[in-house]
JSON list of C-alpha atoms in Angstrom, two decimals:
[
{"chain": "D", "resi": 1, "resn": "ARG", "atom": "CA", "xyz": [57.76, -80.65, 144.19]},
{"chain": "D", "resi": 2, "resn": "PRO", "atom": "CA", "xyz": [61.31, -81.81, 144.97]},
{"chain": "D", "resi": 3, "resn": "GLN", "atom": "CA", "xyz": [63.96, -79.64, 143.35]},
{"chain": "D", "resi": 4, "resn": "GLY", "atom": "CA", "xyz": [66.38, -82.55, 143.18]},
{"chain": "D", "resi": 5, "resn": "GLY", "atom": "CA", "xyz": [64.06, -85.02, 141.47]},
{"chain": "D", "resi": 6, "resn": "PHE", "atom": "CA", "xyz": [65.01, -86.34, 138.05]},
{"chain": "D", "resi": 7, "resn": "GLY", "atom": "CA", "xyz": [63.62, -83.97, 135.41]},
{"chain": "D", "resi": 8, "resn": "TYR", "atom": "CA", "xyz": [61.94, -86.70, 133.37]},
{"chain": "D", "resi": 9, "resn": "PHE", "atom": "CA", "xyz": [59.79, -87.76, 136.32]},
{"chain": "D", "resi": 10, "resn": "ARG", "atom": "CA", "xyz": [58.91, -84.39, 137.81]},
{"chain": "D", "resi": 11, "resn": "ASP", "atom": "CA", "xyz": [55.45, -84.16, 136.28]},
{"chain": "D", "resi": 12, "resn": "THR", "atom": "CA", "xyz": [54.53, -87.58, 137.67]},
{"chain": "D", "resi": 13, "resn": "TYR", "atom": "CA", "xyz": [54.33, -86.19, 141.20]},
{"chain": "D", "resi": 14, "resn": "MET", "atom": "CA", "xyz": [50.92, -84.80, 140.24]},
{"chain": "D", "resi": 15, "resn": "LYS", "atom": "CA", "xyz": [49.72, -88.40, 140.24]},
{"chain": "D", "resi": 16, "resn": "LEU", "atom": "CA", "xyz": [49.67, -88.31, 144.03]},
{"chain": "D", "resi": 17, "resn": "ASN", "atom": "CA", "xyz": [46.60, -86.07, 143.84]},
{"chain": "D", "resi": 18, "resn": "VAL", "atom": "CA", "xyz": [44.52, -89.02, 142.67]},
{"chain": "D", "resi": 19, "resn": "TRP", "atom": "CA", "xyz": [43.99, -89.82, 146.36]},
{"chain": "D", "resi": 20, "resn": "ARG", "atom": "CA", "xyz": [42.11, -86.50, 146.67]},
{"chain": "D", "resi": 21, "resn": "LEU", "atom": "CA", "xyz": [39.42, -87.36, 144.13]},
{"chain": "D", "resi": 22, "resn": "PRO", "atom": "CA", "xyz": [35.81, -87.73, 145.42]},
{"chain": "D", "resi": 23, "resn": "ILE", "atom": "CA", "xyz": [35.43, -91.23, 143.94]},
{"chain": "D", "resi": 24, "resn": "ALA", "atom": "CA", "xyz": [34.88, -94.43, 145.90]},
{"chain": "D", "resi": 25, "resn": "LYS", "atom": "CA", "xyz": [37.39, -96.64, 144.06]},
{"chain": "D", "resi": 26, "resn": "ILE", "atom": "CA", "xyz": [39.89, -96.01, 141.26]},
{"chain": "D", "resi": 27, "resn": "PHE", "atom": "CA", "xyz": [41.79, -98.19, 138.83]},
{"chain": "D", "resi": 28, "resn": "PHE", "atom": "CA", "xyz": [44.51, -95.75, 137.81]},
{"chain": "D", "resi": 29, "resn": "LEU", "atom": "CA", "xyz": [46.46, -96.09, 134.55]},
{"chain": "D", "resi": 30, "resn": "ASP", "atom": "CA", "xyz": [49.44, -94.01, 133.47]},
{"chain": "D", "resi": 31, "resn": "ALA", "atom": "CA", "xyz": [49.04, -92.22, 130.13]},
{"chain": "D", "resi": 32, "resn": "ASP", "atom": "CA", "xyz": [51.60, -94.59, 128.56]},
{"chain": "D", "resi": 33, "resn": "THR", "atom": "CA", "xyz": [49.51, -97.71, 129.17]},
{"chain": "D", "resi": 34, "resn": "TYR", "atom": "CA", "xyz": [47.17, -99.57, 126.84]},
{"chain": "D", "resi": 35, "resn": "VAL", "atom": "CA", "xyz": [44.39, -101.97, 127.87]},
{"chain": "D", "resi": 36, "resn": "LEU", "atom": "CA", "xyz": [44.56, -105.19, 125.86]},
{"chain": "D", "resi": 37, "resn": "ASN", "atom": "CA", "xyz": [41.96, -107.19, 127.75]},
{"chain": "D", "resi": 38, "resn": "GLY", "atom": "CA", "xyz": [39.16, -105.21, 129.34]},
{"chain": "D", "resi": 39, "resn": "LYS", "atom": "CA", "xyz": [37.37, -108.38, 130.43]},
{"chain": "D", "resi": 40, "resn": "ASP", "atom": "CA", "xyz": [40.32, -109.44, 132.58]},
{"chain": "D", "resi": 41, "resn": "VAL", "atom": "CA", "xyz": [40.45, -105.96, 134.11]},
{"chain": "D", "resi": 42, "resn": "ARG", "atom": "CA", "xyz": [36.74, -106.00, 134.97]},
{"chain": "D", "resi": 43, "resn": "GLU", "atom": "CA", "xyz": [37.03, -109.45, 136.53]},
{"chain": "D", "resi": 44, "resn": "MET", "atom": "CA", "xyz": [40.03, -108.33, 138.59]},
{"chain": "D", "resi": 45, "resn": "LEU", "atom": "CA", "xyz": [38.15, -105.27, 139.84]},
{"chain": "D", "resi": 46, "resn": "SER", "atom": "CA", "xyz": [35.27, -107.43, 141.04]},
{"chain": "D", "resi": 47, "resn": "ARG", "atom": "CA", "xyz": [37.53, -110.12, 142.52]},
{"chain": "D", "resi": 48, "resn": "VAL", "atom": "CA", "xyz": [40.41, -108.36, 144.29]},
{"chain": "D", "resi": 49, "resn": "LEU", "atom": "CA", "xyz": [39.68, -107.43, 147.90]},
{"chain": "D", "resi": 50, "resn": "LEU", "atom": "CA", "xyz": [41.49, -104.24, 148.80]},
{"chain": "D", "resi": 51, "resn": "PRO", "atom": "CA", "xyz": [41.54, -103.46, 152.54]},
{"chain": "D", "resi": 52, "resn": "PRO", "atom": "CA", "xyz": [41.25, -99.81, 153.64]},
{"chain": "D", "resi": 53, "resn": "ASN", "atom": "CA", "xyz": [44.51, -97.82, 153.45]},
{"chain": "D", "resi": 54, "resn": "HIS", "atom": "CA", "xyz": [46.01, -100.30, 150.99]},
{"chain": "D", "resi": 55, "resn": "VAL", "atom": "CA", "xyz": [46.93, -100.03, 147.33]},
{"chain": "D", "resi": 56, "resn": "GLY", "atom": "CA", "xyz": [46.99, -102.67, 144.59]},
{"chain": "D", "resi": 57, "resn": "LEU", "atom": "CA", "xyz": [50.22, -102.73, 142.54]},
{"chain": "D", "resi": 58, "resn": "VAL", "atom": "CA", "xyz": [52.40, -104.97, 140.38]},
{"chain": "D", "resi": 59, "resn": "HIS", "atom": "CA", "xyz": [56.05, -105.55, 141.30]},
{"chain": "D", "resi": 60, "resn": "ASP", "atom": "CA", "xyz": [58.46, -103.33, 139.40]},
{"chain": "D", "resi": 61, "resn": "CYS", "atom": "CA", "xyz": [60.39, -105.16, 136.71]},
{"chain": "D", "resi": 62, "resn": "CYS", "atom": "CA", "xyz": [63.80, -103.83, 137.62]},
{"chain": "D", "resi": 63, "resn": "HIS", "atom": "CA", "xyz": [63.94, -102.99, 141.34]},
{"chain": "D", "resi": 64, "resn": "ARG", "atom": "CA", "xyz": [63.72, -105.73, 143.94]},
{"chain": "D", "resi": 65, "resn": "GLY", "atom": "CA", "xyz": [61.12, -105.07, 146.62]},
{"chain": "D", "resi": 66, "resn": "ILE", "atom": "CA", "xyz": [59.64, -102.09, 144.75]},
{"chain": "D", "resi": 67, "resn": "PHE", "atom": "CA", "xyz": [56.19, -101.88, 143.17]},
{"chain": "D", "resi": 68, "resn": "ASN", "atom": "CA", "xyz": [55.50, -100.06, 139.91]},
{"chain": "D", "resi": 69, "resn": "SER", "atom": "CA", "xyz": [53.05, -97.17, 140.23]},
{"chain": "D", "resi": 70, "resn": "GLY", "atom": "CA", "xyz": [51.98, -97.04, 136.57]},
{"chain": "D", "resi": 71, "resn": "VAL", "atom": "CA", "xyz": [48.89, -99.13, 137.31]},
{"chain": "D", "resi": 72, "resn": "MET", "atom": "CA", "xyz": [47.18, -98.79, 140.69]},
{"chain": "D", "resi": 73, "resn": "LEU", "atom": "CA", "xyz": [44.02, -99.98, 142.39]},
{"chain": "D", "resi": 74, "resn": "LEU", "atom": "CA", "xyz": [43.16, -97.62, 145.25]},
{"chain": "D", "resi": 75, "resn": "TYR", "atom": "CA", "xyz": [40.59, -95.97, 147.47]},
{"chain": "D", "resi": 76, "resn": "PRO", "atom": "CA", "xyz": [40.89, -92.17, 147.49]},
{"chain": "D", "resi": 77, "resn": "ASP", "atom": "CA", "xyz": [41.43, -90.92, 151.03]},
{"chain": "D", "resi": 78, "resn": "LEU", "atom": "CA", "xyz": [42.34, -87.41, 152.15]},
{"chain": "D", "resi": 79, "resn": "GLU", "atom": "CA", "xyz": [44.39, -88.69, 155.08]},
{"chain": "D", "resi": 80, "resn": "VAL", "atom": "CA", "xyz": [46.42, -90.89, 152.72]},
{"chain": "D", "resi": 81, "resn": "ALA", "atom": "CA", "xyz": [46.83, -87.89, 150.41]},
{"chain": "D", "resi": 82, "resn": "ARG", "atom": "CA", "xyz": [48.14, -85.88, 153.36]},
{"chain": "D", "resi": 83, "resn": "ARG", "atom": "CA", "xyz": [50.70, -88.58, 154.23]},
{"chain": "D", "resi": 84, "resn": "LEU", "atom": "CA", "xyz": [51.86, -88.70, 150.62]},
{"chain": "D", "resi": 85, "resn": "MET", "atom": "CA", "xyz": [52.39, -84.93, 150.64]},
{"chain": "D", "resi": 86, "resn": "VAL", "atom": "CA", "xyz": [54.29, -85.13, 153.95]},
{"chain": "D", "resi": 87, "resn": "SER", "atom": "CA", "xyz": [56.57, -87.79, 152.48]},
{"chain": "D", "resi": 88, "resn": "LEU", "atom": "CA", "xyz": [57.05, -85.76, 149.32]},
{"chain": "D", "resi": 89, "resn": "ASP", "atom": "CA", "xyz": [57.99, -82.69, 151.32]},
{"chain": "D", "resi": 90, "resn": "ALA", "atom": "CA", "xyz": [60.43, -84.69, 153.45]},
{"chain": "D", "resi": 91, "resn": "HIS", "atom": "CA", "xyz": [62.29, -85.73, 150.28]},
{"chain": "D", "resi": 92, "resn": "ARG", "atom": "CA", "xyz": [62.26, -82.27, 148.72]},
{"chain": "D", "resi": 93, "resn": "GLU", "atom": "CA", "xyz": [66.03, -81.98, 148.42]},
{"chain": "D", "resi": 94, "resn": "GLN", "atom": "CA", "xyz": [66.72, -85.61, 147.58]},
{"chain": "D", "resi": 95, "resn": "ARG", "atom": "CA", "xyz": [67.11, -87.18, 144.16]},
{"chain": "D", "resi": 96, "resn": "ILE", "atom": "CA", "xyz": [64.07, -89.41, 144.41]},
{"chain": "D", "resi": 97, "resn": "SER", "atom": "CA", "xyz": [63.24, -90.80, 141.01]},
{"chain": "D", "resi": 98, "resn": "SER", "atom": "CA", "xyz": [59.47, -90.39, 140.88]},
{"chain": "D", "resi": 99, "resn": "ASP", "atom": "CA", "xyz": [56.12, -90.62, 142.60]},
{"chain": "D", "resi": 100, "resn": "GLN", "atom": "CA", "xyz": [56.80, -94.35, 142.76]},
{"chain": "D", "resi": 101, "resn": "ASP", "atom": "CA", "xyz": [59.29, -93.92, 145.61]},
{"chain": "D", "resi": 102, "resn": "ILE", "atom": "CA", "xyz": [56.79, -91.89, 147.63]},
{"chain": "D", "resi": 103, "resn": "ILE", "atom": "CA", "xyz": [53.96, -94.39, 147.07]},
{"chain": "D", "resi": 104, "resn": "ASN", "atom": "CA", "xyz": [56.17, -97.33, 148.02]},
{"chain": "D", "resi": 105, "resn": "GLU", "atom": "CA", "xyz": [57.30, -95.58, 151.19]},
{"chain": "D", "resi": 106, "resn": "VAL", "atom": "CA", "xyz": [53.83, -94.57, 152.38]},
{"chain": "D", "resi": 107, "resn": "PHE", "atom": "CA", "xyz": [52.26, -97.96, 151.57]},
{"chain": "D", "resi": 108, "resn": "ARG", "atom": "CA", "xyz": [55.12, -100.14, 152.80]},
{"chain": "D", "resi": 109, "resn": "GLY", "atom": "CA", "xyz": [53.56, -103.33, 154.19]},
{"chain": "D", "resi": 110, "resn": "ARG", "atom": "CA", "xyz": [50.14, -102.35, 152.84]},
{"chain": "D", "resi": 111, "resn": "VAL", "atom": "CA", "xyz": [50.33, -103.39, 149.19]},
{"chain": "D", "resi": 112, "resn": "VAL", "atom": "CA", "xyz": [48.01, -105.95, 147.63]},
{"chain": "D", "resi": 113, "resn": "GLU", "atom": "CA", "xyz": [50.05, -107.50, 144.85]},
{"chain": "D", "resi": 114, "resn": "LEU", "atom": "CA", "xyz": [48.25, -107.65, 141.51]},
{"chain": "D", "resi": 115, "resn": "GLU", "atom": "CA", "xyz": [49.01, -110.23, 138.84]},
{"chain": "D", "resi": 116, "resn": "THR", "atom": "CA", "xyz": [51.79, -109.13, 136.50]},
{"chain": "D", "resi": 117, "resn": "LYS", "atom": "CA", "xyz": [49.45, -109.21, 133.51]},
{"chain": "D", "resi": 118, "resn": "PHE", "atom": "CA", "xyz": [47.87, -105.99, 134.79]},
{"chain": "D", "resi": 119, "resn": "ASN", "atom": "CA", "xyz": [51.13, -104.06, 134.31]},
{"chain": "D", "resi": 120, "resn": "VAL", "atom": "CA", "xyz": [53.32, -105.73, 131.70]},
{"chain": "D", "resi": 121, "resn": "HIS", "atom": "CA", "xyz": [56.38, -103.51, 131.45]},
{"chain": "D", "resi": 122, "resn": "GLY", "atom": "CA", "xyz": [60.15, -103.40, 131.31]},
{"chain": "D", "resi": 123, "resn": "ARG", "atom": "CA", "xyz": [62.88, -105.36, 129.59]},
{"chain": "D", "resi": 124, "resn": "GLY", "atom": "CA", "xyz": [61.71, -108.93, 129.74]},
{"chain": "D", "resi": 125, "resn": "ARG", "atom": "CA", "xyz": [61.83, -109.63, 133.48]},
{"chain": "D", "resi": 126, "resn": "ILE", "atom": "CA", "xyz": [58.04, -109.58, 133.46]},
{"chain": "D", "resi": 127, "resn": "PRO", "atom": "CA", "xyz": [56.67, -112.04, 130.87]},
{"chain": "D", "resi": 128, "resn": "CYS", "atom": "CA", "xyz": [54.99, -110.54, 127.81]},
{"chain": "D", "resi": 129, "resn": "TYR", "atom": "CA", "xyz": [52.07, -112.96, 128.15]},
{"chain": "D", "resi": 130, "resn": "PRO", "atom": "CA", "xyz": [49.47, -113.09, 129.51]},
{"chain": "D", "resi": 131, "resn": "ALA", "atom": "CA", "xyz": [48.80, -109.35, 129.28]},
{"chain": "D", "resi": 132, "resn": "ALA", "atom": "CA", "xyz": [45.73, -107.34, 130.21]},
{"chain": "D", "resi": 133, "resn": "VAL", "atom": "CA", "xyz": [47.44, -103.93, 130.47]},
{"chain": "D", "resi": 134, "resn": "ILE", "atom": "CA", "xyz": [50.71, -103.07, 128.73]},
{"chain": "D", "resi": 135, "resn": "HIS", "atom": "CA", "xyz": [52.87, -100.23, 130.00]},
{"chain": "D", "resi": 136, "resn": "PHE", "atom": "CA", "xyz": [55.30, -98.49, 127.64]},
{"chain": "D", "resi": 137, "resn": "THR", "atom": "CA", "xyz": [57.91, -97.65, 130.26]},
{"chain": "D", "resi": 138, "resn": "GLY", "atom": "CA", "xyz": [60.92, -95.57, 129.30]},
{"chain": "D", "resi": 139, "resn": "SER", "atom": "CA", "xyz": [61.39, -92.11, 127.89]},
{"chain": "D", "resi": 140, "resn": "VAL", "atom": "CA", "xyz": [60.50, -93.02, 124.29]},
{"chain": "D", "resi": 141, "resn": "LYS", "atom": "CA", "xyz": [56.79, -93.54, 123.67]},
{"chain": "D", "resi": 142, "resn": "PRO", "atom": "CA", "xyz": [55.42, -95.19, 120.51]},
{"chain": "D", "resi": 143, "resn": "ALA", "atom": "CA", "xyz": [52.81, -92.48, 119.91]},
{"chain": "D", "resi": 144, "resn": "ALA", "atom": "CA", "xyz": [55.52, -89.79, 119.95]},
{"chain": "D", "resi": 145, "resn": "PHE", "atom": "CA", "xyz": [57.41, -91.77, 117.31]},
{"chain": "D", "resi": 146, "resn": "LEU", "atom": "CA", "xyz": [54.46, -91.32, 114.95]},
{"chain": "D", "resi": 147, "resn": "LEU", "atom": "CA", "xyz": [54.37, -87.55, 115.42]},
{"chain": "D", "resi": 148, "resn": "ASP", "atom": "CA", "xyz": [58.05, -86.73, 115.02]},
{"chain": "D", "resi": 149, "resn": "ARG", "atom": "CA", "xyz": [60.13, -89.02, 112.83]},
{"chain": "D", "resi": 150, "resn": "THR", "atom": "CA", "xyz": [63.00, -86.53, 112.45]},
{"chain": "D", "resi": 151, "resn": "LYS", "atom": "CA", "xyz": [64.49, -86.59, 115.95]},
{"chain": "D", "resi": 152, "resn": "PRO", "atom": "CA", "xyz": [67.73, -88.56, 116.41]},
{"chain": "D", "resi": 153, "resn": "LYS", "atom": "CA", "xyz": [67.08, -91.95, 117.97]},
{"chain": "D", "resi": 154, "resn": "LYS", "atom": "CA", "xyz": [69.37, -91.44, 120.97]},
{"chain": "D", "resi": 155, "resn": "GLU", "atom": "CA", "xyz": [67.06, -92.68, 123.68]},
{"chain": "D", "resi": 156, "resn": "VAL", "atom": "CA", "xyz": [66.16, -96.28, 124.36]},
{"chain": "D", "resi": 157, "resn": "GLY", "atom": "CA", "xyz": [62.75, -97.74, 125.11]},
{"chain": "D", "resi": 158, "resn": "TYR", "atom": "CA", "xyz": [62.32, -99.94, 128.15]},
{"chain": "D", "resi": 159, "resn": "PHE", "atom": "CA", "xyz": [59.50, -102.19, 127.01]},
{"chain": "D", "resi": 160, "resn": "ALA", "atom": "CA", "xyz": [60.69, -105.43, 125.44]},
{"chain": "D", "resi": 161, "resn": "CYS", "atom": "CA", "xyz": [57.55, -107.02, 123.97]},
{"chain": "D", "resi": 162, "resn": "PHE", "atom": "CA", "xyz": [57.51, -106.51, 120.21]},
{"chain": "D", "resi": 163, "resn": "ASP", "atom": "CA", "xyz": [54.11, -108.16, 119.68]},
{"chain": "D", "resi": 164, "resn": "HIS", "atom": "CA", "xyz": [52.48, -105.59, 121.95]},
{"chain": "D", "resi": 165, "resn": "TYR", "atom": "CA", "xyz": [53.98, -102.70, 119.99]},
{"chain": "D", "resi": 166, "resn": "GLU", "atom": "CA", "xyz": [52.53, -104.32, 116.89]},
{"chain": "D", "resi": 167, "resn": "THR", "atom": "CA", "xyz": [49.10, -104.61, 118.53]},
{"chain": "D", "resi": 168, "resn": "TYR", "atom": "CA", "xyz": [49.26, -100.98, 119.65]},
{"chain": "D", "resi": 169, "resn": "PHE", "atom": "CA", "xyz": [50.20, -99.55, 116.25]},
{"chain": "D", "resi": 170, "resn": "CYS", "atom": "CA", "xyz": [47.58, -101.69, 114.49]},
{"chain": "D", "resi": 171, "resn": "ALA", "atom": "CA", "xyz": [44.93, -100.52, 116.95]},
{"chain": "D", "resi": 172, "resn": "LEU", "atom": "CA", "xyz": [45.87, -96.92, 116.19]},
{"chain": "D", "resi": 173, "resn": "LYS", "atom": "CA", "xyz": [45.61, -97.53, 112.46]},
{"chain": "D", "resi": 174, "resn": "ASN", "atom": "CA", "xyz": [42.22, -99.21, 112.84]},
{"chain": "D", "resi": 175, "resn": "GLY", "atom": "CA", "xyz": [40.91, -96.36, 115.00]},
{"chain": "D", "resi": 176, "resn": "THR", "atom": "CA", "xyz": [42.32, -93.33, 113.21]},
{"chain": "D", "resi": 177, "resn": "ALA", "atom": "CA", "xyz": [39.02, -91.41, 113.39]},
{"chain": "D", "resi": 178, "resn": "GLN", "atom": "CA", "xyz": [39.62, -90.86, 117.10]},
{"chain": "D", "resi": 179, "resn": "LEU", "atom": "CA", "xyz": [43.16, -89.49, 116.67]},
{"chain": "D", "resi": 180, "resn": "THR", "atom": "CA", "xyz": [44.61, -86.07, 115.89]},
{"chain": "D", "resi": 181, "resn": "GLU", "atom": "CA", "xyz": [44.75, -84.92, 112.27]},
{"chain": "D", "resi": 182, "resn": "LYS", "atom": "CA", "xyz": [48.55, -85.11, 112.23]},
{"chain": "D", "resi": 183, "resn": "THR", "atom": "CA", "xyz": [48.51, -88.72, 113.43]},
{"chain": "D", "resi": 184, "resn": "GLN", "atom": "CA", "xyz": [45.75, -89.58, 110.98]},
{"chain": "D", "resi": 185, "resn": "ARG", "atom": "CA", "xyz": [47.79, -88.21, 108.07]},
{"chain": "D", "resi": 186, "resn": "PHE", "atom": "CA", "xyz": [50.81, -90.27, 109.02]},
{"chain": "D", "resi": 187, "resn": "LEU", "atom": "CA", "xyz": [48.86, -93.48, 109.58]},
{"chain": "D", "resi": 188, "resn": "GLY", "atom": "CA", "xyz": [47.06, -92.92, 106.28]},
{"chain": "D", "resi": 189, "resn": "ARG", "atom": "CA", "xyz": [50.41, -93.26, 104.52]},
{"chain": "D", "resi": 190, "resn": "VAL", "atom": "CA", "xyz": [51.25, -96.48, 106.35]},
{"chain": "D", "resi": 191, "resn": "LYS", "atom": "CA", "xyz": [50.22, -99.64, 104.54]},
{"chain": "D", "resi": 192, "resn": "ASN", "atom": "CA", "xyz": [51.40, -102.11, 107.14]},
{"chain": "D", "resi": 193, "resn": "CYS", "atom": "CA", "xyz": [51.25, -101.27, 110.84]},
{"chain": "D", "resi": 194, "resn": "THR", "atom": "CA", "xyz": [53.58, -104.19, 111.58]},
{"chain": "D", "resi": 195, "resn": "ASP", "atom": "CA", "xyz": [56.34, -102.46, 109.62]},
{"chain": "D", "resi": 196, "resn": "VAL", "atom": "CA", "xyz": [55.91, -99.31, 111.72]},
{"chain": "D", "resi": 197, "resn": "ALA", "atom": "CA", "xyz": [56.15, -101.35, 114.91]},
{"chain": "D", "resi": 198, "resn": "LEU", "atom": "CA", "xyz": [59.29, -103.08, 113.67]},
{"chain": "D", "resi": 199, "resn": "GLN", "atom": "CA", "xyz": [60.91, -99.79, 112.65]},
{"chain": "D", "resi": 200, "resn": "PHE", "atom": "CA", "xyz": [60.16, -98.26, 116.04]},
{"chain": "D", "resi": 201, "resn": "TYR", "atom": "CA", "xyz": [61.32, -101.32, 117.94]},
{"chain": "D", "resi": 202, "resn": "VAL", "atom": "CA", "xyz": [64.61, -101.72, 116.11]},
{"chain": "D", "resi": 203, "resn": "SER", "atom": "CA", "xyz": [65.32, -97.98, 116.47]},
{"chain": "D", "resi": 204, "resn": "HIS", "atom": "CA", "xyz": [64.65, -97.81, 120.19]},
{"chain": "D", "resi": 205, "resn": "SER", "atom": "CA", "xyz": [65.18, -101.13, 121.88]},
{"chain": "D", "resi": 206, "resn": "LYS", "atom": "CA", "xyz": [68.52, -102.74, 122.69]},
{"chain": "D", "resi": 207, "resn": "THR", "atom": "CA", "xyz": [66.65, -105.94, 123.48]},
{"chain": "D", "resi": 208, "resn": "TYR", "atom": "CA", "xyz": [65.21, -106.50, 120.00]},
{"chain": "D", "resi": 209, "resn": "ALA", "atom": "CA", "xyz": [67.67, -109.24, 119.13]},
{"chain": "D", "resi": 210, "resn": "HIS", "atom": "CA", "xyz": [66.46, -111.28, 122.12]},
{"chain": "D", "resi": 211, "resn": "ALA", "atom": "CA", "xyz": [62.78, -110.47, 121.97]},
{"chain": "D", "resi": 212, "resn": "ARG", "atom": "CA", "xyz": [61.31, -112.78, 119.35]}
]
């Protein structure tokens, strides 16, 4: 992987291997996403026509002409995987930010634009509603906040939709049986998931004052 890439994004280059999988069609979600409306997702998958050698993406919130790679509709293809690796190797010494740059380069002119509700992310440039998939962009993730409350709050989240944080934390509290023991213990002490969401949001988002 590129030696000059930003450290935070280095692990995301592994995402490019999704094009190697022996599966006919993939709706790929980053680990920091949460599906709010599965019905909308299923309808989109049956409705969107994706030509060969194309990828379905939502425009990135903060970079004009760039698509966000956190949510992707794609056909695995070994030739596409090869081209992605060639592009990655060509940028080995450059400070490319993430897999997103590689995907945008290889699929330039061959992107089927998905509705923004399938990748709601960023600081308000993409509307919070409607939302089928929310994407907690930024270096601070809400699940990590539950597991370590002692770290200084120096970093800032990049997702500006408070109501979706609230939905996420409440869903965790309602489904604690599926979570780790450490997370279960913390959520067991929380009476109101809305308060946890508010505490997280105020601690990590510069946009809180403008969000509600």
